[in-house]
XYZ file of N, CA and C in Angstrom:
567
model
N 6.193 -2.337 -0.745
C 5.050 -1.983 -1.553
C 3.735 -2.165 -0.801
N 3.736 -3.040 0.203
C 2.525 -3.145 1.014
C 2.259 -1.831 1.741
N 3.325 -1.104 2.052
C 3.138 0.193 2.688
C 2.380 1.156 1.774
N 2.556 1.018 0.462
C 1.797 1.860 -0.460
C 0.308 1.545 -0.342
N -0.027 0.271 -0.288
C -1.431 -0.114 -0.158
C -2.000 0.434 1.152
N -1.137 0.591 2.141
C -1.569 1.104 3.440
C -1.538 2.632 3.534
N -1.464 3.314 2.403
C -1.531 4.780 2.434
C -2.984 5.256 2.422
N -3.869 4.399 2.914
C -5.272 4.737 3.118
C -5.588 4.405 4.573
N -6.076 5.373 5.289
C -6.498 5.130 6.673
C -7.944 4.675 6.640
N -8.250 3.662 7.416
C -9.615 3.149 7.537
C -10.185 2.784 6.168
N -9.421 1.979 5.420
C -9.805 1.554 4.073
C -11.233 1.025 4.033
N -11.625 0.273 5.038
C -12.948 -0.350 5.053
C -13.955 0.459 5.861
N -13.577 1.657 6.265
C -14.373 2.447 7.190
C -15.424 3.335 6.570
N -15.721 3.163 5.293
C -16.760 3.974 4.666
C -16.436 5.452 4.723
N -17.303 6.257 5.366
C -17.081 7.705 5.391
C -15.853 8.119 6.213
N -15.316 7.221 7.036
C -14.129 7.544 7.830
C -12.829 7.333 7.047
N -12.934 6.777 5.846
C -11.744 6.510 5.024
C -10.996 7.814 4.758
N -9.664 7.752 4.902
C -8.822 8.935 4.693
C -7.689 8.600 3.741
N -7.468 9.451 2.779
C -6.384 9.300 1.815
C -5.135 9.966 2.370
N -4.022 9.246 2.390
C -2.753 9.820 2.852
C -2.013 10.552 1.731
N -2.178 10.108 0.503
C -1.461 10.702 -0.633
C -2.319 11.809 -1.241
N -2.430 12.918 -0.534
C -3.319 13.995 -0.964
C -2.663 14.979 -1.926
N -1.386 14.792 -2.215
C -0.697 15.674 -3.159
C 0.446 14.909 -3.818
N 0.910 15.446 -4.929
C 2.061 14.850 -5.610
C 3.289 14.905 -4.703
N 3.419 15.965 -3.933
C 4.552 16.104 -3.021
C 4.558 14.969 -1.993
N 3.375 14.545 -1.548
C 3.311 13.426 -0.605
C 3.648 12.101 -1.286
N 3.339 11.989 -2.560
C 3.778 10.805 -3.318
C 5.303 10.787 -3.368
N 5.896 11.945 -3.643
C 7.363 12.038 -3.673
C 7.954 11.693 -2.313
N 7.363 12.208 -1.254
C 7.868 11.922 0.092
C 7.775 10.431 0.386
N 6.662 9.804 -0.005
C 6.517 8.358 0.210
C 7.593 7.606 -0.570
N 7.833 8.006 -1.805
C 8.873 7.353 -2.619
C 10.253 7.537 -2.010
N 10.515 8.690 -1.468
C 11.805 8.947 -0.814
C 11.950 8.060 0.418
N 10.911 7.988 1.238
C 10.952 7.145 2.436
C 11.101 5.666 2.083
N 10.611 5.296 0.925
C 10.660 3.896 0.484
C 11.888 3.600 -0.367
N 12.793 4.560 -0.463
C 14.033 4.426 -1.239
C 13.797 4.214 -2.726
N 12.688 4.731 -3.245
C 12.455 4.693 -4.686
C 13.019 5.928 -5.367
N 13.250 6.966 -4.583
C 13.866 8.203 -5.062
C 14.960 8.604 -4.090
N 16.018 9.229 -4.614
C 16.994 9.817 -3.708
C 16.608 11.284 -3.489
N 17.308 11.967 -2.611
C 16.916 13.339 -2.266
C 17.044 14.296 -3.452
N 18.040 14.095 -4.302
C 18.202 14.963 -5.474
C 17.043 14.757 -6.453
N 16.652 13.505 -6.649
C 15.522 13.229 -7.542
C 14.234 13.811 -6.980
N 14.043 13.669 -5.673
C 12.850 14.229 -5.041
C 12.797 15.741 -5.238
N 13.924 16.409 -5.043
C 13.974 17.865 -5.206
C 13.699 18.259 -6.654
N 14.318 17.565 -7.593
C 14.121 17.878 -9.026
C 12.665 17.656 -9.429
N 12.067 16.554 -8.972
C 10.669 16.288 -9.306
C 9.741 17.297 -8.642
N 10.105 17.759 -7.458
C 9.329 18.816 -6.808
C 9.327 20.094 -7.639
N 10.483 20.412 -8.224
C 10.575 21.586 -9.106
C 9.715 21.398 -10.348
N 9.796 20.203 -10.958
C 8.985 19.926 -12.149
C 7.495 20.011 -11.814
N 7.113 19.508 -10.658
C 5.711 19.537 -10.246
C 5.230 20.977 -10.038
N 6.093 21.832 -9.502
C 5.719 23.227 -9.289
C 5.470 23.931 -10.620
N 6.191 23.531 -11.652
C 6.024 24.126 -12.983
C 4.814 23.579 -13.728
N 4.411 22.345 -13.396
C 3.304 21.708 -14.114
C 2.390 21.001 -13.112
N 1.674 21.794 -12.355
C 0.830 21.266 -11.272
C -0.260 20.335 -11.793
N -0.791 20.610 -12.964
C -1.866 19.779 -13.507
C -1.373 18.366 -13.810
N -0.220 18.250 -14.449
C 0.338 16.924 -14.746
C 0.732 16.208 -13.462
N 1.283 16.952 -12.501
C 1.651 16.344 -11.219
C 0.414 15.790 -10.518
N -0.668 16.524 -10.522
C -1.909 16.053 -9.893
C -2.435 14.810 -10.618
N -2.333 14.794 -11.932
C -2.773 13.616 -12.704
C -1.905 12.405 -12.377
N -0.617 12.614 -12.169
C 0.278 11.514 -11.799
C -0.070 10.976 -10.414
N -0.385 11.867 -9.492
C -0.822 11.433 -8.167
C -2.075 10.572 -8.289
N -3.017 10.993 -9.116
C -4.239 10.215 -9.326
C -3.929 8.850 -9.939
N -2.956 8.799 -10.836
C -2.569 7.519 -11.454
C -1.929 6.583 -10.427
N -1.143 7.137 -9.520
C -0.538 6.318 -8.467
C -1.635 5.727 -7.578
N -2.608 6.533 -7.216
C -3.711 6.045 -6.383
C -4.507 4.973 -7.118
N -4.785 5.192 -8.399
C -5.514 4.188 -9.186
C -4.722 2.891 -9.270
N -3.421 3.005 -9.426
C -2.553 1.828 -9.471
C -2.568 1.096 -8.135
N -2.507 1.841 -7.047
C -2.585 1.248 -5.709
C -3.896 0.482 -5.548
N -4.995 1.090 -5.953
C -6.298 0.459 -5.793
C -6.450 -0.755 -6.697
N -5.900 -0.708 -7.900
C -5.935 -1.873 -8.795
C -5.144 -3.033 -8.217
N -4.003 -2.727 -7.623
C -3.182 -3.767 -7.009
C -3.896 -4.357 -5.798
N -4.513 -3.514 -4.992
C -5.296 -4.003 -3.856
C -6.395 -4.942 -4.354
N -7.089 -4.533 -5.393
C -8.175 -5.362 -5.943
C -7.639 -6.696 -6.447
N -6.487 -6.674 -7.092
C -5.899 -7.926 -7.594
C -5.509 -8.845 -6.436
N -4.901 -8.285 -5.407
C -4.418 -9.099 -4.295
C -5.519 -9.572 -3.353
N -6.499 -8.716 -3.069
C -7.470 -9.040 -2.026
C -8.873 -9.338 -2.537
N -9.124 -9.015 -3.789
C -10.435 -9.315 -4.368
C -10.294 -10.227 -5.580
N -9.072 -10.719 -5.808
C -8.710 -11.542 -6.972
C -9.298 -10.976 -8.265
N -9.123 -9.681 -8.439
C -9.651 -8.966 -9.593
C -8.740 -9.136 -10.803
N -9.264 -9.761 -11.836
C -8.510 -9.875 -13.091
C -8.301 -8.500 -13.715
N -9.286 -7.629 -13.590
C -9.160 -6.282 -14.137
C -8.041 -5.517 -13.427
N -7.949 -5.680 -12.115
C -6.871 -5.039 -11.370
C -5.510 -5.527 -11.830
N -5.401 -6.827 -12.071
C -4.131 -7.393 -12.560
C -3.814 -6.876 -13.965
N -4.835 -6.767 -14.811
C -4.607 -6.241 -16.173
C -4.147 -4.786 -16.121
N -4.749 -4.008 -15.227
C -4.346 -2.611 -15.082
C -2.879 -2.518 -14.662
N -2.476 -3.357 -13.719
C -1.087 -3.370 -13.286
C -0.166 -3.815 -14.428
N -0.581 -4.814 -15.195
C 0.229 -5.288 -16.329
C 0.392 -4.181 -17.375
N -0.677 -3.457 -17.653
C -0.587 -2.344 -18.606
C 0.358 -1.265 -18.093
N 0.256 -0.952 -16.807
C 1.143 0.051 -16.206
C 2.595 -0.412 -16.258
N 2.809 -1.712 -16.085
C 4.167 -2.253 -16.132
C 4.760 -2.115 -17.538
N 3.959 -2.414 -18.546
C 4.450 -2.248 -19.925
C 4.851 -0.799 -20.167
N 4.062 0.129 -19.677
C 4.370 1.549 -19.805
C 5.652 1.898 -19.050
N 5.808 1.344 -17.851
C 6.973 1.660 -17.014
C 8.273 1.141 -17.611
N 8.251 -0.045 -18.176
C 9.497 -0.584 -18.730
C 9.790 -0.018 -20.115
N 8.784 0.533 -20.765
C 9.009 1.132 -22.092
C 9.888 2.374 -21.998
N 9.919 3.001 -20.828
C 10.714 4.223 -20.652
C 11.976 3.964 -19.841
N 12.333 2.705 -19.664
C 13.492 2.363 -18.830
C 14.448 1.454 -19.594
N 15.619 1.315 -19.035
C 16.625 0.418 -19.598
C 17.012 -0.607 -18.550
N 17.276 -1.808 -18.985
C 17.736 -2.862 -18.086
C 19.261 -2.811 -18.064
N 19.822 -2.500 -16.904
C 21.271 -2.342 -16.796
C 21.810 -3.234 -15.684
N 23.057 -3.616 -15.859
C 23.709 -4.450 -14.849
C 24.273 -3.569 -13.746
N 23.939 -3.925 -12.506
C 24.451 -3.224 -11.328
C 25.037 -4.292 -10.422
N 26.358 -4.357 -10.365
C 27.011 -5.412 -9.593
C 26.731 -6.762 -10.230
N 26.198 -7.677 -9.455
C 25.891 -9.013 -9.955
C 24.449 -9.164 -10.431
N 23.698 -8.083 -10.399
C 22.275 -8.174 -10.736
C 21.929 -7.205 -11.860
N 20.733 -7.371 -12.375
C 20.180 -6.480 -13.390
C 19.029 -5.709 -12.763
N 18.898 -4.470 -13.167
C 17.783 -3.680 -12.652
C 17.334 -2.667 -13.698
N 16.083 -2.244 -13.541
C 15.535 -1.218 -14.422
C 16.052 0.145 -13.993
N 16.465 0.945 -14.963
C 16.898 2.309 -14.714
C 16.124 3.216 -15.655
N 15.551 4.261 -15.113
C 14.749 5.178 -15.923
C 15.651 5.973 -16.862
N 15.202 6.107 -18.110
C 15.958 6.856 -19.114
C 16.019 8.339 -18.779
N 14.875 8.884 -18.346
C 14.780 10.305 -18.011
C 13.958 10.455 -16.735
N 14.246 11.491 -15.997
C 13.460 11.814 -14.816
C 12.277 12.672 -15.260
N 11.078 12.141 -15.089
C 9.865 12.869 -15.451
C 8.880 12.774 -14.283
N 7.791 13.492 -14.381
C 6.781 13.426 -13.330
C 6.196 12.024 -13.205
N 6.343 11.204 -14.242
C 5.853 9.820 -14.203
C 6.841 8.865 -13.547
N 8.059 9.292 -13.294
C 9.082 8.406 -12.720
C 8.636 7.734 -11.420
N 8.061 8.455 -10.460
C 7.617 7.760 -9.237
C 6.620 6.639 -9.539
N 5.650 6.922 -10.406
C 4.655 5.902 -10.751
C 5.320 4.703 -11.419
N 6.273 4.946 -12.294
C 6.963 3.845 -12.969
C 7.737 2.981 -11.973
N 8.413 3.620 -11.039
C 9.164 2.856 -10.037
C 8.223 2.099 -9.104
N 7.127 2.731 -8.739
C 6.125 2.050 -7.921
C 5.580 0.846 -8.675
N 5.286 1.019 -9.939
C 4.741 -0.074 -10.753
C 5.679 -1.258 -10.771
N 6.951 -0.996 -11.011
C 7.911 -2.110 -11.041
C 7.983 -2.804 -9.679
N 7.896 -2.024 -8.609
C 7.882 -2.607 -7.269
C 6.634 -3.436 -7.007
N 5.495 -2.957 -7.486
C 4.250 -3.708 -7.295
C 4.259 -5.020 -8.064
N 4.821 -5.010 -9.258
C 4.927 -6.257 -10.033
C 5.853 -7.234 -9.305
N 6.930 -6.720 -8.730
C 7.814 -7.556 -7.917
C 7.052 -8.170 -6.743
N 6.246 -7.354 -6.074
C 5.427 -7.840 -4.964
C 4.499 -8.957 -5.435
N 3.848 -8.765 -6.562
C 2.886 -9.759 -7.067
C 3.566 -11.089 -7.396
N 4.867 -11.054 -7.655
C 5.587 -12.268 -8.006
C 6.199 -13.006 -6.830
N 6.010 -12.492 -5.621
C 6.593 -13.139 -4.436
C 5.971 -14.517 -4.239
N 6.758 -15.411 -3.674
C 6.255 -16.766 -3.443
C 5.645 -16.943 -2.051
N 5.567 -15.865 -1.275
C 4.975 -15.979 0.062
C 3.671 -15.194 0.192
N 2.989 -14.978 -0.915
C 1.740 -14.229 -0.859
C 0.628 -14.994 -0.143
N 0.856 -16.291 0.102
C -0.113 -17.026 0.914
C -0.123 -16.502 2.353
N 0.889 -15.737 2.720
C 0.955 -15.130 4.054
C 0.393 -13.710 4.066
N -0.052 -13.236 2.914
C -0.633 -11.910 2.824
C -1.973 -11.907 3.544
N -2.163 -10.905 4.384
C -3.357 -10.873 5.224
C -3.821 -9.430 5.371
N -5.088 -9.274 5.661
C -5.652 -7.964 5.911
C -6.109 -7.908 7.365
N -5.873 -6.775 7.997
C -6.265 -6.586 9.389
C -7.735 -6.956 9.570
N -8.025 -7.658 10.644
C -9.387 -8.110 10.898
C -10.266 -7.054 11.561
N -9.722 -5.877 11.812
C -10.544 -4.780 12.305
C -11.577 -4.453 11.227
N -12.798 -4.200 11.632
C -13.891 -3.980 10.682
C -13.686 -2.761 9.792
N -12.912 -1.780 10.215
C -12.735 -0.565 9.434
C -11.316 -0.376 8.901
N -10.331 -0.959 9.552
C -8.931 -0.670 9.246
C -8.561 -1.013 7.799
N -8.461 -2.287 7.496
C -8.133 -2.694 6.143
C -6.662 -2.686 5.783
N -5.772 -2.352 6.705
C -4.350 -2.397 6.387
C -3.937 -3.833 6.105
N -2.880 -3.972 5.322
C -2.420 -5.289 4.898
C -1.009 -5.541 5.407
N -0.659 -6.815 5.513
C 0.671 -7.186 5.999
C 0.950 -8.630 5.609
N 2.234 -9.001 5.696
C 2.629 -10.397 5.542
C 2.669 -11.003 6.934
N 1.920 -12.056 7.136
C 1.882 -12.727 8.435
C 3.079 -13.659 8.529
N 4.076 -13.226 9.269
C 5.292 -14.027 9.430
C 5.314 -14.745 10.772
N 4.173 -14.764 11.464
C 4.119 -15.463 12.743
C 4.251 -16.965 12.503
N 4.866 -17.687 13.426
C 5.100 -19.121 13.218
C 3.828 -19.928 12.930
N 2.741 -19.560 13.589
C 1.500 -20.320 13.386
C 0.561 -19.674 12.368
N 1.006 -18.566 11.766
C 0.203 -17.843 10.780
C -1.173 -17.483 11.325
N -1.192 -16.997 12.540
C -2.465 -16.676 13.169
C -2.574 -15.209 13.584
N -1.751 -14.374 12.999
C -1.821 -12.943 13.302
C -3.144 -12.395 12.768
N -3.814 -11.569 13.567
C -5.130 -11.071 13.188
C -5.162 -9.572 12.918
N -4.205 -8.837 13.493
C -4.276 -7.387 13.440
C -3.033 -6.813 12.779
N -3.191 -5.656 12.144
C -2.034 -5.004 11.531
C -1.032 -4.607 12.606
N -1.539 -4.016 13.694
C -0.708 -3.614 14.828
C -1.426 -4.072 16.090
N -0.811 -4.988 16.807
C -1.437 -5.548 18.002
C -1.769 -4.469 19.024
N -0.878 -3.507 19.186
C -1.092 -2.476 20.209
C -2.100 -1.415 19.760
N -2.579 -1.491 18.544
C -3.559 -0.525 18.063
C -4.874 -1.254 17.768
N -4.991 -1.821 16.601
C -6.229 -2.518 16.234
C -6.493 -3.713 17.148
N -5.462 -4.433 17.508
C -5.647 -5.589 18.388
C -6.206 -5.192 19.740
N -5.582 -4.208 20.381
C -6.064 -3.757 21.693
C -7.478 -3.201 21.598
N -7.747 -2.409 20.581
C -9.074 -1.815 20.424
C -10.141 -2.906 20.275
N -9.866 -3.917 19.461
C -10.850 -4.977 19.246
C -10.998 -5.895 20.444
N -9.915 -6.171 21.150
C -10.026 -6.972 22.372
C -10.816 -6.218 23.437
N -10.609 -4.908 23.532
C -11.374 -4.091 24.487
C -12.855 -4.096 24.141
N -13.163 -3.942 22.866
C -14.570 -3.973 22.451
C -15.216 -5.303 22.819
N -14.507 -6.385 22.537
C -15.049 -7.714 22.853
C -15.245 -7.872 24.357
N -14.296 -7.397 25.143
C -14.405 -7.496 26.599
C -15.633 -6.722 27.092
N -15.766 -5.476 26.655
C -16.896 -4.667 27.120
C -18.233 -5.222 26.622
N -18.246 -5.817 25.452
C -19.476 -6.449 24.955
C -19.847 -7.644 25.838
N -18.852 -8.430 26.261
C -19.126 -9.567 27.160
C -19.633 -9.076 28.511
N -19.021 -8.004 29.017
C -19.445 -7.440 30.301
C -20.880 -6.930 30.214
N -21.202 -6.256 29.155
C -22.551 -5.721 28.973
C -23.566 -6.854 28.849
N -23.182 -7.899 28.117
C -24.086 -9.049 27.964
C -24.355 -9.714 29.312
N -23.349 -9.788 30.147
C -23.543 -10.381 31.479
C -24.477 -9.541 32.347
N -24.310 -8.221 32.239
C -25.139 -7.315 33.049
C -26.605 -7.325 32.596
N -26.831 -7.501 31.319
C -28.193 -7.443 30.804
C -28.853 -8.809 30.670
N -28.092 -9.862 30.884
C -28.662 -11.208 30.786
C -29.618 -11.452 31.939
N -30.777 -12.092 31.665
C -31.718 -12.384 32.749
C -31.085 -13.365 33.738
N -31.286 -13.096 34.997
C -30.713 -13.975 36.036
C -31.701 -15.100 36.322
N -31.154 -16.291 36.376
C -32.004 -17.439 36.692
C -32.078 -17.604 38.203
N -33.240 -17.993 38.685
C -33.414 -18.127 40.124
C -33.566 -19.559 40.538
């Protein structure tokens, strides 16, 4: 579910911010990649979306709003964000049944509708919020990136979402800033 929160490029980058979920079809693809939908469900929902583009677009907007509310709850300690997620959860379980699968219980959707991806995402986000290791939840220290991750490093000192990307870029910036400062510093005689 943290990957859902990371479906925004340059979250903190102001005008450089880019939305990855630009269509309902991309929401379906994300759900398929995240094992929230199987290929048959993805295909069926794609057909439903083609027949009702307006509702599909509204569902995409609801998924994005849910993502942003969850981000606000986790990283801005927003009570409103948590309430929004709780309301979405009540809606998601109202259309599902709790069934036994092997030794465990899980929610199963009663019907496949355009809201199914959002409902499954909601249940996953509530699961995420209940984890006992959220003290390891961290946001990339790049000034524009904003991606989130669980810091599983032994010393809990990870600073970047991807060391070879944001880490290298920020270390390079710091290096060149130090070099420039040395070149422009007045020399003592």
